[in-house]
Coordinates of C-alpha atoms in Angstrom, one line a residue:
Chain A
M15 CA -0.1 -0.1 0.0
T16 CA 1.4 3.6 -1.2
A17 CA 1.6 6.1 1.6
L18 CA -1.4 8.3 -0.2
A19 CA -3.4 5.1 -0.2
R20 CA -2.7 4.5 3.5
K21 CA -3.6 8.5 4.3
R22 CA -6.6 8.1 2.3
A23 CA -7.9 5.1 4.2
R24 CA -7.4 6.6 7.4
R25 CA -9.0 9.4 6.6
Y26 CA -12.0 7.1 5.6
G27 CA -12.0 5.0 8.7
L28 CA -12.1 8.3 10.7
T29 CA -15.3 9.7 8.6
V30 CA -16.6 6.4 9.7
L31 CA -16.0 6.3 13.1
G32 CA -17.2 10.3 13.4
V33 CA -20.5 9.4 11.6
L34 CA -21.0 6.5 13.6
S35 CA -20.6 8.1 16.9
G36 CA -22.6 11.2 15.9
L37 CA -25.6 8.8 15.3
V38 CA -25.1 7.7 19.0
F39 CA -26.3 11.2 19.8
L40 CA -28.7 12.0 17.0
V41 CA -30.8 9.0 16.9
P42 CA -32.2 8.9 20.3
V43 CA -32.8 13.0 19.6
W44 CA -34.4 12.6 16.5
W45 CA -36.3 9.7 18.1
L46 CA -37.7 12.0 20.6
V47 CA -39.2 14.9 18.3
V48 CA -40.5 11.9 16.0
A49 CA -42.4 10.3 19.3
A50 CA -43.4 13.9 20.6
F51 CA -45.4 14.2 17.5
R52 CA -46.8 10.8 16.5
D53 CA -50.1 10.0 16.7
P54 CA -51.0 8.4 20.0
T55 CA -52.9 5.5 18.2
E56 CA -50.7 5.0 15.5
A57 CA -47.8 4.3 18.6
L58 CA -49.8 1.8 19.9
S59 CA -50.4 -0.5 16.3
S60 CA -47.1 -0.2 15.0
T61 CA -44.8 -3.0 15.8
S62 CA -41.8 -2.6 13.4
V63 CA -38.9 -1.4 15.2
L64 CA -37.9 0.8 12.1
D65 CA -41.7 2.6 12.9
T66 CA -40.1 4.5 15.6
L67 CA -37.8 6.4 13.8
I68 CA -39.6 7.1 10.6
P69 CA -42.5 9.5 11.4
R70 CA -45.5 7.9 9.8
S71 CA -48.6 10.4 11.4
F72 CA -48.4 14.0 12.5
S73 CA -50.4 15.0 15.2
F74 CA -50.3 17.9 18.2
A75 CA -52.3 15.1 20.8
G76 CA -49.5 15.2 23.0
F77 CA -48.9 19.0 22.8
R78 CA -52.7 19.7 23.6
S79 CA -52.6 17.4 26.3
A80 CA -49.7 19.3 28.0
I81 CA -51.3 22.4 27.6
E82 CA -54.9 21.2 28.6
D83 CA -53.0 20.2 32.0
G84 CA -51.6 23.4 33.0
Y85 CA -48.2 22.8 31.4
L86 CA -48.0 26.6 30.1
R87 CA -47.9 28.0 33.3
A88 CA -45.3 25.9 34.7
V89 CA -43.2 26.8 31.6
G90 CA -44.2 30.6 32.1
V91 CA -42.9 30.0 36.5
S92 CA -39.7 28.4 34.5
L93 CA -39.4 31.4 32.1
A94 CA -39.8 34.2 35.3
A95 CA -37.3 32.6 37.0
A96 CA -34.9 32.3 34.6
A97 CA -35.4 35.9 33.7
G98 CA -35.0 36.7 37.2
T99 CA -31.6 34.6 37.4
V100 CA -30.2 36.2 34.3
V101 CA -31.1 39.9 35.6
G102 CA -30.3 39.5 39.3
G103 CA -27.4 37.3 38.1
L104 CA -26.0 39.5 36.1
A105 CA -26.2 42.8 38.1
V106 CA -24.9 40.9 41.3
S107 CA -21.9 39.6 39.3
S108 CA -20.5 42.4 37.3
L109 CA -21.0 44.8 40.2
A110 CA -18.9 42.3 42.1
A111 CA -16.4 41.8 39.1
Y112 CA -16.0 45.8 39.0
G113 CA -15.2 45.7 42.5
F114 CA -12.6 43.4 42.0
V115 CA -10.9 45.3 39.3
A116 CA -11.4 48.6 40.3
V117 CA -10.0 47.8 44.2
R118 CA -6.7 45.8 43.8
T119 CA -5.8 45.0 47.4
R120 CA -4.7 41.9 48.9
L121 CA -8.4 41.9 50.7
S122 CA -9.9 42.2 47.2
R123 CA -8.1 39.1 46.1
V124 CA -8.6 37.3 48.9
L125 CA -12.3 38.0 48.4
F126 CA -12.5 37.3 44.8
V127 CA -10.9 33.6 45.5
V128 CA -13.7 32.9 48.3
V129 CA -16.1 34.4 46.0
V130 CA -15.5 32.6 42.9
A131 CA -14.7 29.2 44.9
S132 CA -17.5 29.2 47.2
F133 CA -20.0 29.9 44.2
L134 CA -18.7 26.8 41.9
L135 CA -19.2 24.5 45.1
P136 CA -21.7 22.0 44.3
F137 CA -25.3 23.8 45.4
E138 CA -27.3 20.7 45.0
T139 CA -26.1 19.5 48.0
L140 CA -26.8 22.4 49.8
S141 CA -30.4 22.7 49.0
V142 CA -31.6 20.2 51.4
P143 CA -30.2 22.4 54.2
L144 CA -31.2 25.6 52.5
V145 CA -35.1 24.7 52.8
P146 CA -35.0 25.5 56.5
V147 CA -32.9 28.4 56.4
F148 CA -35.5 29.9 53.5
S149 CA -38.5 28.8 55.5
R150 CA -37.2 30.4 58.6
L151 CA -37.0 33.4 56.4
G152 CA -40.4 33.4 55.1
L153 CA -38.7 32.9 51.4
S154 CA -40.7 29.8 50.6
D155 CA -42.9 29.2 47.7
G156 CA -42.5 32.2 45.4
L157 CA -40.1 33.6 42.4
P158 CA -37.8 34.9 45.3
A159 CA -37.0 31.5 46.7
L160 CA -36.3 29.7 43.2
I161 CA -34.2 32.8 41.9
L162 CA -31.8 33.7 44.6
P163 CA -29.8 30.6 45.2
A164 CA -29.2 31.0 41.3
L165 CA -28.0 34.2 41.4
G166 CA -24.2 33.5 42.9
N167 CA -22.7 32.3 39.9
G168 CA -18.8 31.5 40.3
L169 CA -18.3 31.5 36.4
A170 CA -20.1 34.2 35.9
V171 CA -18.2 36.5 38.1
F172 CA -14.8 35.3 36.6
N173 CA -16.1 35.8 32.9
L174 CA -17.0 39.1 33.8
R175 CA -13.9 40.1 35.9
Q176 CA -11.7 38.6 32.7
A177 CA -13.5 41.0 30.6
F178 CA -13.4 44.1 32.7
L179 CA -9.4 43.6 33.4
S180 CA -9.3 44.0 29.3
V181 CA -10.7 47.2 29.3
P182 CA -7.8 49.9 28.9
L183 CA -7.1 51.3 32.3
E184 CA -6.4 54.6 29.8
L185 CA -10.2 55.1 29.1
A186 CA -11.0 54.3 32.7
E187 CA -8.4 57.2 34.1
A188 CA -9.3 59.6 31.4
Q189 CA -13.3 59.2 32.7
H190 CA -12.0 59.4 36.3
M191 CA -10.3 63.0 35.3
D192 CA -13.6 63.9 33.6
G193 CA -15.0 63.6 37.1
A194 CA -16.8 60.0 36.8
G195 CA -17.6 58.6 39.8
H196 CA -17.2 54.3 39.9
L197 CA -20.9 54.2 39.2
R198 CA -20.7 56.1 35.9
R199 CA -17.5 54.1 35.1
F200 CA -18.9 50.7 35.6
W201 CA -22.0 51.7 33.8
H202 CA -20.8 53.6 30.6
L203 CA -17.6 52.0 29.9
Y204 CA -17.0 48.8 31.6
L205 CA -20.4 47.4 30.7
P206 CA -20.9 48.5 27.1
L207 CA -17.4 47.6 26.3
S208 CA -18.2 43.5 28.1
R209 CA -21.2 42.7 26.0
P210 CA -19.4 39.3 24.8
A211 CA -19.0 38.4 28.5
L212 CA -22.5 39.8 29.9
I213 CA -24.3 37.6 27.2
G214 CA -22.0 34.5 28.0
S215 CA -22.4 34.6 31.7
G216 CA -26.1 35.4 31.2
M217 CA -26.5 32.2 29.2
I218 CA -24.9 30.4 32.0
L219 CA -27.3 31.5 34.5
F220 CA -30.1 31.2 32.3
V221 CA -29.3 27.4 32.1
S222 CA -28.3 26.8 35.8
Q223 CA -32.0 27.9 36.7
W224 CA -33.3 26.0 33.7
D225 CA -31.8 22.7 34.3
S226 CA -32.4 23.0 38.1
Y227 CA -34.9 20.1 39.2
L228 CA -34.1 19.4 43.0
W229 CA -34.5 22.8 44.6
P230 CA -37.3 23.7 42.8
L231 CA -38.8 20.4 44.1
L232 CA -37.7 20.9 47.4
I233 CA -39.1 24.1 47.9
I234 CA -42.0 24.8 46.0
S235 CA -45.1 23.2 47.7
D236 CA -48.1 25.2 45.7
N237 CA -49.0 23.3 42.7
H238 CA -49.9 26.4 41.1
N239 CA -46.2 27.3 41.2
V240 CA -44.0 24.4 40.1
T241 CA -41.6 25.1 37.5
A242 CA -41.8 22.8 33.8
S243 CA -39.2 20.4 35.3
V244 CA -41.0 19.5 38.4
A245 CA -44.2 19.9 36.5
I246 CA -43.2 16.8 34.0
A247 CA -41.8 14.9 36.7
S248 CA -44.9 14.7 39.1
N249 CA -47.0 13.2 36.0
F250 CA -44.5 10.8 34.6
G251 CA -43.7 7.4 35.6
P252 CA -41.5 5.1 33.8
L253 CA -44.5 2.7 33.2
S254 CA -46.9 5.6 32.3
S255 CA -48.7 5.4 29.2
H256 CA -48.9 9.5 28.7
T257 CA -45.5 8.9 26.6
Q258 CA -46.7 11.6 24.0
R259 CA -47.1 14.2 26.4
A260 CA -44.5 13.9 28.3
F261 CA -42.2 13.9 24.8
A262 CA -44.0 16.9 24.1
E263 CA -43.1 18.8 27.2
V264 CA -39.6 17.8 27.6
L265 CA -39.1 19.1 23.6
V266 CA -40.8 22.5 24.9
L267 CA -38.4 22.4 27.8
V268 CA -35.4 21.8 25.0
V269 CA -36.5 24.3 22.1
I270 CA -36.6 27.0 24.6
P271 CA -33.1 27.7 25.5
A272 CA -32.0 26.6 21.6
V273 CA -34.6 29.4 20.4
L274 CA -32.7 31.9 22.7
L275 CA -29.4 30.5 22.3
L276 CA -29.5 31.2 18.4
F277 CA -31.2 34.4 19.0
T278 CA -28.3 36.1 21.4
Q279 CA -26.0 34.5 19.3
R280 CA -26.7 36.4 16.1
R281 CA -26.9 39.6 18.4
L282 CA -23.5 38.5 20.0
I283 CA -21.7 38.3 16.4
A284 CA -23.6 41.9 15.6
S285 CA -22.5 43.7 18.8
S286 CA -18.7 42.6 18.7
S287 CA -18.9 43.6 15.1
T288 CA -20.2 47.1 15.8
S289 CA -18.0 47.8 18.6
G290 CA -15.1 47.1 16.5
I291 CA -13.6 45.7 19.7
R292 CA -13.2 41.8 20.0
Chain B
M4 CA -5.0 69.6 49.8
S5 CA -5.5 66.0 47.3
R6 CA -3.0 64.6 49.0
R7 CA -4.6 61.7 51.2
T8 CA -2.7 59.7 53.6
P9 CA -2.4 55.9 52.6
G10 CA -4.1 54.9 55.5
V11 CA -7.6 56.7 54.7
R12 CA -7.2 56.2 50.7
R13 CA -6.9 52.2 52.1
G14 CA -10.0 52.8 54.0
A15 CA -12.0 54.6 51.0
R16 CA -10.7 51.7 48.8
T17 CA -12.1 49.1 51.4
G18 CA -15.3 50.7 51.2
V19 CA -15.5 50.8 47.3
L20 CA -14.5 47.4 47.2
L21 CA -17.6 46.4 49.9
A22 CA -20.1 48.3 48.0
F23 CA -19.7 46.6 44.9
T24 CA -19.2 42.8 46.2
G25 CA -21.8 43.6 48.8
P26 CA -25.1 42.0 47.0
A27 CA -22.5 38.7 46.3
L28 CA -21.3 38.6 49.5
A29 CA -24.5 39.0 51.1
L30 CA -25.9 35.8 48.5
L31 CA -22.7 34.0 49.6
I32 CA -23.5 34.2 53.4
L33 CA -27.4 33.7 52.9
T34 CA -27.4 30.4 50.2
R35 CA -24.1 29.0 50.7
L36 CA -22.6 29.6 54.2
A37 CA -25.9 29.8 56.0
P38 CA -27.0 26.3 54.9
E39 CA -23.7 25.0 55.6
G40 CA -23.4 26.2 59.1
Y41 CA -26.9 25.2 59.6
S42 CA -26.1 21.4 58.5
L43 CA -23.4 21.3 60.6
V44 CA -24.8 22.6 63.6
A45 CA -28.2 19.9 62.8
S46 CA -25.7 17.3 62.2
F47 CA -25.1 17.1 66.0
E48 CA -28.4 17.7 67.3
K49 CA -31.7 15.7 67.7
V50 CA -35.2 16.3 69.0
D51 CA -35.4 17.0 72.5
P52 CA -37.5 14.1 73.5
F53 CA -39.0 15.9 76.3
G54 CA -39.0 19.7 75.1
S55 CA -41.5 20.4 72.2
A56 CA -40.0 20.5 68.8
S57 CA -36.6 21.8 70.4
W58 CA -33.3 20.1 69.9
T59 CA -30.9 19.3 72.3
F60 CA -27.2 18.3 71.3
A61 CA -26.1 14.7 70.7
G62 CA -22.3 14.7 70.1
W63 CA -21.5 12.3 67.4
D64 CA -24.9 10.2 68.0
N65 CA -26.1 11.1 64.5
F66 CA -22.9 9.9 62.7
R67 CA -22.4 6.8 64.8
R68 CA -26.1 5.6 64.3
L69 CA -25.0 6.1 60.2
F70 CA -21.5 4.3 60.5
T71 CA -23.3 1.2 62.5
S72 CA -26.3 0.8 60.2
A73 CA -25.7 -1.5 57.0
A74 CA -28.1 0.4 55.0
F75 CA -25.9 3.3 55.5
W76 CA -22.7 1.3 54.1
Q77 CA -25.0 0.1 51.4
V78 CA -25.6 3.7 50.2
L79 CA -21.8 4.4 50.5
G80 CA -21.4 1.6 48.5
V81 CA -23.4 2.5 45.6
T82 CA -22.2 6.3 45.8
V83 CA -18.7 5.1 45.5
W84 CA -19.5 2.4 42.5
F85 CA -21.8 5.0 41.0
V86 CA -18.8 7.7 40.8
V87 CA -16.5 4.7 39.6
L88 CA -18.7 3.7 36.8
A89 CA -20.0 7.3 35.5
S90 CA -16.9 9.5 35.9
P91 CA -14.2 7.5 33.8
V92 CA -16.9 6.7 31.4
I93 CA -17.5 10.3 30.8
V94 CA -13.5 11.3 30.6
V95 CA -12.7 8.8 28.3
G96 CA -15.3 8.9 26.1
S97 CA -15.5 13.2 26.0
L98 CA -11.5 12.7 25.4
F99 CA -12.3 10.1 22.5
L100 CA -14.9 12.3 20.9
A101 CA -12.8 15.6 21.5
W102 CA -10.2 14.1 19.6
L103 CA -12.1 12.5 17.1
Y104 CA -13.8 15.7 16.2
T105 CA -10.4 17.7 15.8
R106 CA -9.6 15.4 13.3
T107 CA -10.2 16.4 9.6
M108 CA -13.4 14.9 8.6
P109 CA -16.2 16.0 6.1
M110 CA -18.9 18.0 8.3
R111 CA -16.8 17.8 11.2
G112 CA -18.8 21.5 12.8
F113 CA -22.2 19.5 12.4
W114 CA -21.2 16.3 14.1
R115 CA -19.6 18.4 17.2
T116 CA -23.0 20.3 17.1
V117 CA -24.6 16.8 17.0
A118 CA -22.4 15.3 20.0
F119 CA -23.0 18.6 22.2
L120 CA -26.8 18.2 21.8
P121 CA -27.6 16.0 24.9
S122 CA -26.3 18.8 26.9
A123 CA -28.9 21.0 26.1
I124 CA -31.8 18.6 27.5
P125 CA -32.3 19.5 31.2
S126 CA -31.5 16.2 33.3
L127 CA -35.7 15.7 33.7
G128 CA -35.6 15.6 30.0
L129 CA -32.9 12.9 29.7
T130 CA -34.6 11.1 32.7
V131 CA -37.9 11.3 30.2
M132 CA -36.8 9.8 27.4
W133 CA -34.1 7.5 28.3
G134 CA -37.0 6.1 31.0
V135 CA -39.4 5.4 28.0
A136 CA -36.4 4.0 25.6
L137 CA -35.4 1.6 28.2
K138 CA -38.5 0.4 29.9
P139 CA -39.2 -3.4 29.5
T140 CA -41.3 -2.9 26.9
G141 CA -39.4 0.2 25.5
V142 CA -37.8 0.8 22.0
L143 CA -34.4 -0.4 23.0
N144 CA -35.9 -3.9 24.0
N145 CA -37.8 -4.1 20.9
V146 CA -34.4 -3.5 19.3
L147 CA -32.3 -6.1 20.8
E148 CA -35.7 -8.7 20.4
A149 CA -35.8 -7.7 16.7
L150 CA -32.1 -8.9 16.6
G151 CA -32.8 -12.0 18.4
L152 CA -31.4 -11.3 21.7
P153 CA -33.2 -11.6 25.0
A154 CA -35.0 -8.2 26.3
Q155 CA -32.8 -6.6 29.1
G156 CA -34.4 -5.7 32.5
F157 CA -32.0 -1.9 32.2
Y158 CA -33.2 0.3 35.3
S159 CA -35.9 -2.3 36.8
S160 CA -33.0 -4.8 37.3
T161 CA -31.5 -5.0 40.6
A162 CA -28.0 -5.9 38.5
Q163 CA -28.5 -3.4 35.6
A164 CA -29.9 -0.3 37.6
L165 CA -26.9 1.6 38.6
P166 CA -25.1 0.9 35.6
T167 CA -28.5 2.1 33.4
I168 CA -28.2 5.2 35.3
A169 CA -24.7 5.9 35.2
L170 CA -25.0 5.4 31.0
I171 CA -27.5 7.9 31.1
T172 CA -25.8 10.1 33.2
A173 CA -22.5 9.6 30.6
W174 CA -24.7 10.1 27.4
G175 CA -26.0 13.8 28.5
G176 CA -22.6 14.7 29.8
V177 CA -19.9 13.9 27.1
G178 CA -20.6 16.5 24.7
Y179 CA -20.5 19.1 27.5
W180 CA -16.9 18.1 28.8
M181 CA -15.8 17.2 25.2
V182 CA -15.7 21.0 24.1
F183 CA -13.5 21.5 27.2
L184 CA -11.3 19.1 26.1
I185 CA -11.6 20.5 22.1
A186 CA -10.0 23.9 23.4
G187 CA -7.1 22.0 25.2
L188 CA -6.5 19.9 21.8
L189 CA -6.3 23.0 19.9
D190 CA -4.0 24.8 22.3
I191 CA -1.5 22.4 21.4
P192 CA 1.1 23.3 19.1
R193 CA 1.1 22.0 15.8
E194 CA 5.2 22.1 15.9
V195 CA 5.3 19.5 18.5
L196 CA 3.0 17.3 16.8
E197 CA 4.6 17.5 13.9
A198 CA 7.6 16.9 15.4
A199 CA 6.4 13.6 17.1
R200 CA 5.7 12.5 13.7
M201 CA 9.0 13.4 12.1
D202 CA 10.5 11.1 14.5
G203 CA 8.4 8.6 13.5
A204 CA 5.9 7.9 16.3
S205 CA 2.8 5.9 15.4
P206 CA -0.8 7.6 16.0
W207 CA -1.3 5.7 19.1
R208 CA 2.4 6.7 20.6
E209 CA 1.9 10.2 19.5
F210 CA -1.6 10.2 21.6
F211 CA -0.4 8.6 24.6
S212 CA 3.2 10.3 24.6
V213 CA 2.3 13.5 23.4
V214 CA -1.2 14.5 23.2
V215 CA -2.5 13.1 26.8
P216 CA 0.5 14.7 28.9
L217 CA 0.2 18.2 27.1
L218 CA -3.6 17.9 28.0
R219 CA -3.3 17.4 31.8
R220 CA -4.8 20.7 32.9
P221 CA -8.0 20.3 30.9
L222 CA -8.4 16.8 31.6
L223 CA -8.0 17.1 35.7
F224 CA -10.6 20.0 35.5
V225 CA -13.0 17.7 33.6
L226 CA -12.0 14.6 35.9
V227 CA -13.1 17.2 38.7
A228 CA -15.6 18.6 38.0
N229 CA -17.7 16.2 36.4
T230 CA -17.3 14.0 39.8
V231 CA -19.0 16.8 41.5
W232 CA -21.4 16.8 39.6
V233 CA -21.9 13.1 39.1
F234 CA -21.8 12.8 43.1
Q235 CA -25.0 15.0 43.3
I236 CA -27.0 13.0 40.2
Y237 CA -30.6 13.4 41.7
A238 CA -33.5 13.7 38.9
P239 CA -32.8 10.3 37.0
I240 CA -32.5 7.9 40.3
Q241 CA -35.7 9.8 41.8
V242 CA -38.0 9.5 38.7
L243 CA -37.0 5.9 37.2
T244 CA -35.9 4.0 40.2
N245 CA -37.0 5.8 43.5
G246 CA -33.7 4.3 45.0
G247 CA -34.5 0.7 44.0
P248 CA -34.8 -2.1 43.2
S249 CA -34.0 -3.1 46.7
G250 CA -31.4 0.1 47.1
A251 CA -29.4 -0.7 44.5
T252 CA -29.9 3.2 42.9
S253 CA -29.7 4.4 46.4
T254 CA -26.8 7.1 46.2
L255 CA -26.0 9.2 49.0
M256 CA -27.4 12.0 47.8
F257 CA -30.8 10.6 46.6
D258 CA -30.5 9.3 50.3
T259 CA -30.1 12.4 52.0
V260 CA -32.9 14.0 50.5
R261 CA -35.2 11.2 51.2
T262 CA -34.2 11.0 54.7
A263 CA -35.0 14.6 55.1
T264 CA -38.1 14.5 53.2
V265 CA -40.2 11.5 53.3
Y266 CA -38.7 10.2 56.6
S267 CA -38.5 14.2 57.9
N268 CA -35.6 13.4 59.8
Q269 CA -33.2 16.5 59.6
Q270 CA -30.6 15.9 62.2
Q271 CA -29.9 12.3 60.4
A272 CA -30.2 13.7 56.7
M273 CA -27.6 16.6 57.9
A274 CA -25.2 14.1 59.2
Q275 CA -25.8 12.2 55.9
M276 CA -25.1 15.8 53.9
V277 CA -21.9 16.1 55.9
V278 CA -20.5 12.8 55.0
L279 CA -21.4 13.5 51.4
L280 CA -19.7 16.5 51.3
V281 CA -16.5 15.0 53.1
L282 CA -16.4 12.4 50.5
L283 CA -16.6 14.6 47.8
G284 CA -14.0 16.9 49.2
A285 CA -11.8 13.7 49.7
T286 CA -11.9 12.3 46.1
V287 CA -11.5 15.9 44.6
A288 CA -8.4 16.0 47.0
A289 CA -7.3 12.5 45.8
Q290 CA -7.4 13.6 42.4
F291 CA -5.8 16.9 42.5
A292 CA -2.8 14.6 44.5
L293 CA -2.8 12.1 42.2
L294 CA -2.7 13.8 38.8
G295 CA -1.9 17.5 39.6
E296 CA 1.1 18.5 38.6
R297 CA 4.0 18.4 40.9
E298 CA 6.3 21.4 40.9

């Protein structure tokens, strides 16, 4: 075999391996989408394995049944909690990041490590003892209870501090000479120049709230205020027959962040091309 | 006139620092330190049998009860076994995917996105879709039967339940950790790889002697971060097996929540949580000690 032929054979093998590995992830997701739109009666009659991957019928029955059961309200609660987490979390972490950048003392460095490290530590485990702490403060059962624990995010603080560090000091000093205080420099200089980091941190905050399951399950006891994940779980048992509805609900849960991601990605590209700063 | 003494200036700077970091520090105290302190205190308390709903100091009683109970040792065993099953699969799987999808091949970007796709599914979504696919009459068993193979119990069988949960976890996670390793792979200078090739290193040799050592930092990060994550898996266990069959999937995380909510034994749950945090911390420390850079 010549060296060229061997190289071509290797590339061919790699491509096959790449496609096969990709299918491991693509096929189940495809199946999820197809099953969510399948007509419930067809699902019962089909016996062939291939039928499960080929859409032969199309129905919104799963979605309709989910909506009738009040799923939209749960999605609304999840969206409101996620929006609050993004806005509040960005405010808290960008203020903290500015503090760490504007004041560079030993105390500032120590606080930075403490804040990032403790917000990176696992929160799931702490959610059990947080329940009695929150109920003693009267914070159970509402949006604030869902939002507050997600606001502190070590990754967001870290990202924003990195972005603020790359803001030219001369610009900050020039503004300082013009009599701009810390708040004005923060608002008019540091925030506008850090849009990519803000969007990235916003997405991290969104996902952290959107993915959460245990904390909403523990803290929300009123059935009207449950999040989407908790609502799905309360109707789903592994042997339940409402597969269409559960899949439709999961699909909504997956599609919303994907749409937001596409939207923000376009904004992200637009903002970095107009500001001239990468 | 404008010259201030360093002491005053330092005081003003500290004021600015505390003003800007104040909200973050308040949240740190409320949502992290307060529950940590609460659990530490509660784990050494018990409900006073004479006072109404008040607690009294119980010393190590809660911990002693845990470590003398066979059920708790089973929970510890399940937890360690779960981490040992899931964590290496995720690290090796994500390393394989990162390596594969940095080779030249058609539509590489598309396949990268596809591998990342499961990471966009919230843990409850993963639980629902795999719960349906792997149920006794589910799609996967249909496929097995069509191939002439026996149907499997998956999460309803005592022997397979924990590996099944580990695989679901891995399927949902590898694409996410792959992203970090792709970034690490792209940071390796081309010249290093070309030099290895010039010296006649085989692809295997190149991978294990050149790529893996240079990837040490991102690999250590992925190992530590995903171990921390695996210790805290909750949704698939609660929804699919509820700790069963016969305790086969009752991890420390799951059992702690059950002790606190179903059995409403706060003090015992807090002691379990302290054990979980210590176990987690010890595992991470061991990973750093064994694989961290020695300088």
